[in-house]
Amino acid sequence: MKIIIITPKFFPILSGNAVCTRRIEIGLKKLGHEVLVRTPHQINIKEIKTFLPDVIHGLNAYQSRVVQKLSLELKIPYIITLTGSDYEECLIDSVKYEKGLDKDGVKEITLNVMKGASYLVVYNHETMKRLLSLYPKFDNKMKIIAKGVPIIDHGNYSFREENFIDTHDFVFSLVSGIRPVKNNFCPIDSLGLLRKKYEKIVLTLVGPVADEEYDKELREKIKGLDWIRYVGGIPIENMRSVFLESDVILNCSHFEGESNAVIEAMYYGRPLLASKVNGNIPLIEDGVTGLLFEPENGDLFSKKAQDMIVDGAFREQLGKNAMEKSLQFINIHEPENYENLYLLSMN
């Protein structure tokens, strides 16, 4: 089978969609399929017609909406994986998503792409239930395919050494793209106050820039704060070191579809301090497989961050529980699940 995957971002840019696409691509190729990956800006219709795909797979209904046009031109079906911002921002909250396009226009485009898809994929039951309560007409085409085994690469990169972090420092790492929904400002003031008592605290900001204006504000905020390391985006082969050499992994998002960073942190047995939002709640049991806080509650964040600092045995147990939990929900059959869905859509 020949599959073309359309994704908003792809390597070398490291983003959630890029990581998911790469994982799916690797899995499908192992099954013997030919896979062509392109972003919407890389679409070359001549190249695609030469490739002769059997099916199109789009990640994010709004950002990869070009799949609908391709489907009509090539006369082949498409499926959509709903990744988070496409339903949270475009459908549920209906906030402005793109300059010059109002929220009603964004919502209409997103729904139209979803209507044209043979199947819609979500990552978990909670998301399916939530979406179908609002859009029951998609019941017959919505399927659950949980995320697969994280991409593991054993490179020689040393996260602490490369970022001048001492072995005795206590490292909180916020692993996420830099954009408003990821709430990158969240830990700065709270950890800054805690640092008066625990001077070994270091905060690292790991992830690519997805919003230039927001990034400028963030850089201005942390200017002169030598306990914060602005790491930015790094190659996927170095991410294992980020997780293993951090004491606590942070997720401060206002919403999540299902965070790759959260899943990977759990897979590597790292303690998590994460925002109590829809995408995180199914993965993290507060006090058992991680700690949860409301994104706007700085005091609660500080209290739970302090709990992490002072109790090493507690951190270790959280990480151990997280690893065990991750093995229950990580989907070892992700490539086969997509393969079956492609075949169904073609029939």
CSV table of C-alpha atoms in Angstrom, one decimal:
chain,number,residue,atom,x,y,z
A,1,MET,CA,0.0,0.0,0.0
A,2,LYS,CA,1.1,3.6,-0.7
A,3,ILE,CA,0.2,6.2,1.9
A,4,ILE,CA,0.8,9.9,2.0
A,5,ILE,CA,0.7,11.5,5.4
A,6,ILE,CA,0.1,15.3,5.7
A,7,THR,CA,1.2,16.8,8.9
A,8,PRO,CA,1.4,20.5,10.1
A,9,LYS,CA,5.1,20.0,11.1
A,10,PHE,CA,7.7,17.5,10.4
A,11,PHE,CA,11.4,17.0,11.1
A,12,PRO,CA,13.8,18.6,11.6
A,13,ILE,CA,11.1,20.7,13.5
A,14,LEU,CA,10.3,18.8,16.7
A,15,SER,CA,6.6,19.1,17.5
A,16,GLY,CA,3.9,16.7,18.8
A,17,ASN,CA,2.6,16.2,15.3
A,18,ALA,CA,6.1,15.6,13.9
A,19,VAL,CA,6.8,13.0,16.5
A,20,CYS,CA,3.5,11.2,16.0
A,21,THR,CA,4.0,11.2,12.2
A,22,ARG,CA,7.5,9.9,12.5
A,23,ARG,CA,6.4,7.1,14.8
A,24,ILE,CA,3.5,6.1,12.4
A,25,GLU,CA,5.8,6.3,9.4
A,26,ILE,CA,8.4,4.0,10.9
A,27,GLY,CA,5.7,1.5,11.9
A,28,LEU,CA,4.0,1.4,8.5
A,29,LYS,CA,7.4,1.0,6.7
A,30,LYS,CA,8.1,-2.0,8.9
A,31,LEU,CA,4.9,-3.5,7.7
A,32,GLY,CA,6.1,-3.1,4.1
A,33,HIS,CA,4.2,0.0,3.1
A,34,GLU,CA,5.5,2.9,1.1
A,35,VAL,CA,5.0,6.2,2.9
A,36,LEU,CA,5.4,9.8,1.7
A,37,VAL,CA,5.3,12.5,4.4
A,38,ARG,CA,4.7,16.1,3.5
A,39,THR,CA,3.6,19.3,5.3
A,40,PRO,CA,0.8,21.4,3.7
A,41,HIS,CA,3.4,23.9,2.5
A,42,GLN,CA,5.4,21.1,0.8
A,43,ILE,CA,2.5,19.8,-1.4
A,44,ASN,CA,3.6,19.2,-4.9
A,45,ILE,CA,0.8,17.6,-6.9
A,46,LYS,CA,3.1,16.3,-9.6
A,47,GLU,CA,5.2,14.5,-7.1
A,48,ILE,CA,2.1,13.1,-5.4
A,49,LYS,CA,0.6,11.9,-8.7
A,50,THR,CA,3.9,10.2,-9.5
A,51,PHE,CA,3.9,8.5,-6.1
A,52,LEU,CA,0.3,7.2,-6.8
A,53,PRO,CA,-0.9,6.9,-3.2
A,54,ASP,CA,-3.8,4.6,-2.3
A,55,VAL,CA,-4.9,6.7,0.7
A,56,ILE,CA,-4.3,10.0,2.4
A,57,HIS,CA,-3.7,10.4,6.2
A,58,GLY,CA,-4.0,13.9,7.7
A,59,LEU,CA,-2.9,14.9,11.2
A,60,ASN,CA,-5.0,17.8,12.5
A,61,ALA,CA,-8.3,18.5,10.7
A,62,TYR,CA,-7.7,22.2,10.3
A,63,GLN,CA,-4.0,22.6,9.7
A,64,SER,CA,-3.9,19.7,7.3
A,65,ARG,CA,-7.2,20.6,5.6
A,66,VAL,CA,-5.5,20.3,2.2
A,67,VAL,CA,-6.2,16.6,2.4
A,68,GLN,CA,-9.8,17.2,1.3
A,69,LYS,CA,-8.7,18.9,-1.9
A,70,LEU,CA,-6.1,16.2,-2.6
A,71,SER,CA,-8.7,13.5,-2.0
A,72,LEU,CA,-11.0,15.0,-4.6
A,73,GLU,CA,-8.2,15.6,-7.2
A,74,LEU,CA,-6.7,12.1,-6.7
A,75,LYS,CA,-10.1,10.3,-6.2
A,76,ILE,CA,-8.8,8.5,-3.2
A,77,PRO,CA,-10.1,8.4,0.4
A,78,TYR,CA,-8.6,10.2,3.4
A,79,ILE,CA,-8.6,9.7,7.2
A,80,ILE,CA,-8.0,12.3,9.8
A,81,THR,CA,-6.3,12.0,13.2
A,82,LEU,CA,-7.6,14.7,15.5
A,83,THR,CA,-4.6,15.8,17.5
A,84,GLY,CA,-5.9,18.4,20.0
A,85,SER,CA,-5.8,22.0,18.7
A,86,ASP,CA,-8.1,21.1,15.8
A,87,TYR,CA,-11.0,20.3,18.2
A,88,GLU,CA,-10.1,22.3,21.3
A,89,GLU,CA,-9.5,25.6,19.5
A,90,CYS,CA,-11.4,25.1,16.3
A,91,LEU,CA,-14.5,23.3,17.5
A,92,ILE,CA,-15.0,23.4,21.2
A,93,ASP,CA,-13.7,26.8,22.3
A,94,SER,CA,-14.0,28.3,18.8
A,95,VAL,CA,-11.2,30.8,19.5
A,96,LYS,CA,-9.5,32.7,16.7
A,97,TYR,CA,-7.1,30.3,15.1
A,98,GLU,CA,-5.6,32.1,12.2
A,99,LYS,CA,-5.1,35.8,11.5
A,100,GLY,CA,-7.7,37.1,9.2
A,101,LEU,CA,-10.1,34.2,9.7
A,102,ASP,CA,-12.9,34.5,12.3
A,103,LYS,CA,-13.8,31.6,14.6
A,104,ASP,CA,-16.9,30.7,12.7
A,105,GLY,CA,-14.9,30.3,9.5
A,106,VAL,CA,-12.4,28.1,11.3
A,107,LYS,CA,-15.1,25.9,12.8
A,108,GLU,CA,-16.9,25.5,9.4
A,109,ILE,CA,-13.6,24.5,7.6
A,110,THR,CA,-12.7,22.0,10.3
A,111,LEU,CA,-16.2,20.4,10.4
A,112,ASN,CA,-16.2,20.2,6.6
A,113,VAL,CA,-12.9,18.4,6.5
A,114,MET,CA,-14.2,16.0,9.2
A,115,LYS,CA,-17.3,15.3,7.2
A,116,GLY,CA,-15.3,14.3,4.1
A,117,ALA,CA,-13.1,11.9,6.0
A,118,SER,CA,-13.7,8.2,5.8
A,119,TYR,CA,-12.7,7.9,9.4
A,120,LEU,CA,-11.7,10.2,12.3
A,121,VAL,CA,-9.1,8.9,14.8
A,122,VAL,CA,-8.9,10.1,18.4
A,123,TYR,CA,-6.4,8.9,21.0
A,124,ASN,CA,-8.7,7.8,23.9
A,125,HIS,CA,-12.3,7.2,25.0
A,126,GLU,CA,-12.5,10.4,27.0
A,127,THR,CA,-11.9,12.5,23.8
A,128,MET,CA,-14.3,10.4,21.8
A,129,LYS,CA,-17.1,10.8,24.4
A,130,ARG,CA,-16.5,14.5,24.6
A,131,LEU,CA,-16.6,15.1,20.8
A,132,LEU,CA,-19.6,12.8,20.2
A,133,SER,CA,-21.6,14.6,22.9
A,134,LEU,CA,-21.2,17.7,20.7
A,135,TYR,CA,-21.2,16.1,17.3
A,136,PRO,CA,-23.1,12.8,17.4
A,137,LYS,CA,-23.3,12.6,13.6
A,138,PHE,CA,-19.6,11.4,13.6
A,139,ASP,CA,-20.4,8.3,15.7
A,140,ASN,CA,-20.1,5.9,12.7
A,141,LYS,CA,-16.7,7.2,11.6
A,142,MET,CA,-14.9,7.9,14.8
A,143,LYS,CA,-12.3,5.3,16.0
A,144,ILE,CA,-9.8,5.1,18.8
A,145,ILE,CA,-6.2,4.4,18.1
A,146,ALA,CA,-4.0,5.0,21.1
A,147,LYS,CA,-0.4,6.3,20.6
A,148,GLY,CA,2.3,3.8,20.0
A,149,VAL,CA,5.7,3.0,21.6
A,150,PRO,CA,7.8,6.2,21.8
A,151,ILE,CA,10.8,6.5,19.4
A,152,ILE,CA,13.8,5.5,21.4
A,153,ASP,CA,17.3,6.7,20.4
A,154,HIS,CA,20.4,6.0,22.5
A,155,GLY,CA,22.6,9.0,21.4
A,156,ASN,CA,25.7,10.4,23.1
A,157,TYR,CA,24.0,13.7,24.0
A,158,SER,CA,24.3,14.7,27.7
A,159,PHE,CA,21.5,17.1,28.5
A,160,ARG,CA,23.1,18.5,31.7
A,161,GLU,CA,26.5,18.8,30.3
A,162,GLU,CA,25.4,20.6,27.1
A,163,ASN,CA,23.4,23.1,29.1
A,164,PHE,CA,25.9,23.7,31.9
A,165,ILE,CA,23.7,22.1,34.6
A,166,ASP,CA,25.5,20.8,37.7
A,167,THR,CA,24.9,17.3,38.8
A,168,HIS,CA,23.6,18.6,42.2
A,169,ASP,CA,21.0,20.9,40.6
A,170,PHE,CA,17.3,20.0,40.8
A,171,VAL,CA,16.0,20.2,37.3
A,172,PHE,CA,12.4,21.0,36.3
A,173,SER,CA,12.0,20.6,32.5
A,174,LEU,CA,9.1,22.0,30.6
A,175,VAL,CA,9.0,20.0,27.4
A,176,SER,CA,6.7,21.6,24.9
A,177,GLY,CA,6.5,23.9,21.9
A,178,ILE,CA,6.6,27.6,22.7
A,179,ARG,CA,3.1,29.0,22.1
A,180,PRO,CA,0.4,30.4,24.3
A,181,VAL,CA,-1.6,27.2,24.8
A,182,LYS,CA,1.5,25.5,26.3
A,183,ASN,CA,1.5,28.1,29.0
A,184,ASN,CA,5.3,28.4,29.0
A,185,PHE,CA,5.3,31.3,31.5
A,186,CYS,CA,3.5,29.2,34.2
A,187,PRO,CA,6.5,27.8,36.2
A,188,ILE,CA,8.8,30.9,36.1
A,189,ASP,CA,7.4,33.0,39.0
A,190,SER,CA,6.4,30.0,41.2
A,191,LEU,CA,9.8,28.3,40.8
A,192,GLY,CA,11.5,31.7,41.2
A,193,LEU,CA,9.9,32.1,44.7
A,194,LEU,CA,10.8,28.5,45.6
A,195,ARG,CA,14.3,29.1,44.6
A,196,LYS,CA,14.8,31.5,47.6
A,197,LYS,CA,14.5,28.4,49.7
A,198,TYR,CA,15.9,25.8,47.3
A,199,GLU,CA,18.7,27.5,45.5
A,200,LYS,CA,19.6,24.5,43.4
A,201,ILE,CA,16.4,24.7,41.3
A,202,VAL,CA,17.0,24.9,37.5
A,203,LEU,CA,14.2,25.3,35.0
A,204,THR,CA,14.8,24.2,31.4
A,205,LEU,CA,12.5,25.2,28.5
A,206,VAL,CA,12.8,22.6,25.9
A,207,GLY,CA,10.8,22.9,22.6
A,208,PRO,CA,10.6,24.7,19.3
A,209,VAL,CA,9.2,28.1,18.7
A,210,ALA,CA,5.6,27.9,17.4
A,211,ASP,CA,4.7,31.6,18.0
A,212,GLU,CA,7.3,34.2,17.4
A,213,GLU,CA,5.6,37.0,19.3
A,214,TYR,CA,5.0,34.8,22.4
A,215,ASP,CA,8.6,33.7,22.2
A,216,LYS,CA,9.9,37.3,22.3
A,217,GLU,CA,7.8,37.9,25.4
A,218,LEU,CA,9.1,34.7,27.0
A,219,ARG,CA,12.8,35.6,26.3
A,220,GLU,CA,12.2,39.1,27.7
A,221,LYS,CA,10.7,37.5,30.8
A,222,ILE,CA,13.6,35.3,31.5
A,223,LYS,CA,16.4,37.8,30.6
A,224,GLY,CA,18.9,37.8,33.4
A,225,LEU,CA,17.5,34.8,35.2
A,226,ASP,CA,20.6,32.5,35.1
A,227,TRP,CA,18.8,29.6,36.7
A,228,ILE,CA,16.6,29.2,33.6
A,229,ARG,CA,18.0,27.5,30.5
A,230,TYR,CA,16.3,28.3,27.3
A,231,VAL,CA,17.1,25.1,25.4
A,232,GLY,CA,14.7,25.5,22.4
A,233,GLY,CA,14.1,22.7,20.0
A,234,ILE,CA,16.5,19.8,19.9
A,235,PRO,CA,16.8,16.7,17.7
A,236,ILE,CA,14.5,13.7,18.6
A,237,GLU,CA,17.6,11.5,19.2
A,238,ASN,CA,18.6,13.7,22.1
A,239,MET,CA,15.2,13.7,23.9
A,240,ARG,CA,15.8,10.5,25.9
A,241,SER,CA,18.7,12.3,27.7
A,242,VAL,CA,16.3,15.3,28.5
A,243,PHE,CA,13.9,13.0,30.3
A,244,LEU,CA,16.4,10.9,32.1
A,245,GLU,CA,18.6,13.8,33.3
A,246,SER,CA,15.6,15.9,34.5
A,247,ASP,CA,14.3,15.5,38.1
A,248,VAL,CA,10.7,16.5,37.2
A,249,ILE,CA,9.0,16.9,33.9
A,250,LEU,CA,6.5,19.7,33.6
A,251,ASN,CA,3.3,20.1,31.5
A,252,CYS,CA,1.6,23.4,32.0
A,253,SER,CA,-0.8,23.4,29.0
A,254,HIS,CA,-4.2,25.1,29.0
A,255,PHE,CA,-5.4,22.1,27.1
A,256,GLU,CA,-3.9,18.9,25.5
A,257,GLY,CA,-5.0,16.3,23.0
A,258,GLU,CA,-2.6,13.8,24.4
A,259,SER,CA,0.9,15.0,25.0
A,260,ASN,CA,3.8,13.0,23.6
A,261,ALA,CA,6.1,14.5,26.3
A,262,VAL,CA,3.8,13.3,29.1
A,263,ILE,CA,3.7,9.8,27.6
A,264,GLU,CA,7.4,9.7,27.1
A,265,ALA,CA,8.1,10.9,30.6
A,266,MET,CA,5.9,8.1,32.0
A,267,TYR,CA,7.6,5.6,29.7
A,268,TYR,CA,11.0,6.6,31.0
A,269,GLY,CA,9.7,6.5,34.6
A,270,ARG,CA,10.0,10.2,35.3
A,271,PRO,CA,7.9,12.1,37.9
A,272,LEU,CA,5.4,14.5,36.3
A,273,LEU,CA,3.9,17.7,37.5
A,274,ALA,CA,1.1,18.5,35.0
A,275,SER,CA,-1.9,20.7,34.4
A,276,LYS,CA,-5.3,19.2,35.2
A,277,VAL,CA,-6.7,19.3,31.7
A,278,ASN,CA,-8.7,16.8,29.6
A,279,GLY,CA,-5.7,15.3,27.8
A,280,ASN,CA,-3.7,14.7,30.9
A,281,ILE,CA,-6.4,13.5,33.3
A,282,PRO,CA,-6.8,10.0,31.6
A,283,LEU,CA,-3.0,9.5,31.8
A,284,ILE,CA,-2.1,10.8,35.3
A,285,GLU,CA,-3.7,9.8,38.5
A,286,ASP,CA,-2.9,12.6,41.0
A,287,GLY,CA,-0.6,11.4,43.7
A,288,VAL,CA,-0.1,8.0,42.1
A,289,THR,CA,1.4,8.4,38.6
A,290,GLY,CA,2.2,12.1,38.9
A,291,LEU,CA,0.9,15.3,40.4
A,292,LEU,CA,-1.8,17.5,38.8
A,293,PHE,CA,-2.5,21.2,39.3
A,294,GLU,CA,-5.0,23.7,37.8
A,295,PRO,CA,-3.1,25.8,35.2
A,296,GLU,CA,-4.0,29.1,36.8
A,297,ASN,CA,-3.3,28.0,40.4
A,298,GLY,CA,0.2,29.2,41.1
A,299,ASP,CA,0.0,28.4,44.8
A,300,LEU,CA,-0.9,24.8,44.1
A,301,PHE,CA,1.8,24.5,41.6
A,302,SER,CA,4.4,25.8,44.1
A,303,LYS,CA,3.1,23.4,46.8
A,304,LYS,CA,3.3,20.3,44.6
A,305,ALA,CA,6.7,21.4,43.1
A,306,GLN,CA,8.0,21.6,46.7
A,307,ASP,CA,6.6,18.2,47.5
A,308,MET,CA,8.7,16.9,44.6
A,309,ILE,CA,11.8,18.6,45.8
A,310,VAL,CA,11.8,17.5,49.4
A,311,ASP,CA,10.7,13.9,49.0
A,312,GLY,CA,13.0,11.8,46.8
A,313,ALA,CA,11.3,8.5,47.7
A,314,PHE,CA,7.9,10.0,46.7
A,315,ARG,CA,9.4,11.2,43.3
A,316,GLU,CA,10.8,7.7,42.7
A,317,GLN,CA,7.5,6.0,43.4
A,318,LEU,CA,5.6,8.4,41.2
A,319,GLY,CA,8.1,7.6,38.4
A,320,LYS,CA,7.9,3.9,38.9
A,321,ASN,CA,4.1,4.0,38.9
A,322,ALA,CA,4.1,6.1,35.8
A,323,MET,CA,6.2,3.7,33.9
A,324,GLU,CA,3.9,0.8,34.9
A,325,LYS,CA,0.9,2.8,33.8
A,326,SER,CA,2.4,3.7,30.5
A,327,LEU,CA,2.9,0.1,29.6
A,328,GLN,CA,-0.9,-0.4,30.0
A,329,PHE,CA,-2.0,2.3,27.5
A,330,ILE,CA,0.9,2.5,25.0
A,331,ASN,CA,-0.4,0.8,21.9
A,332,ILE,CA,2.1,-1.7,20.4
A,333,HIS,CA,-0.3,-2.3,17.5
A,334,GLU,CA,-0.6,1.3,16.3
A,335,PRO,CA,0.8,0.6,12.8
A,336,GLU,CA,-1.5,-2.3,12.3
A,337,ASN,CA,-4.5,-0.3,13.6
A,338,TYR,CA,-3.8,2.4,11.0
A,339,GLU,CA,-3.2,-0.2,8.3
A,340,ASN,CA,-6.6,-1.7,8.9
A,341,LEU,CA,-8.3,1.7,8.9
A,342,TYR,CA,-6.7,2.5,5.5
A,343,LEU,CA,-8.0,-0.7,4.1
A,344,LEU,CA,-11.5,-0.1,5.4
A,345,SER,CA,-11.5,3.4,3.9
A,346,MET,CA,-10.3,2.1,0.5
A,347,ASN,CA,-13.2,-0.4,0.5
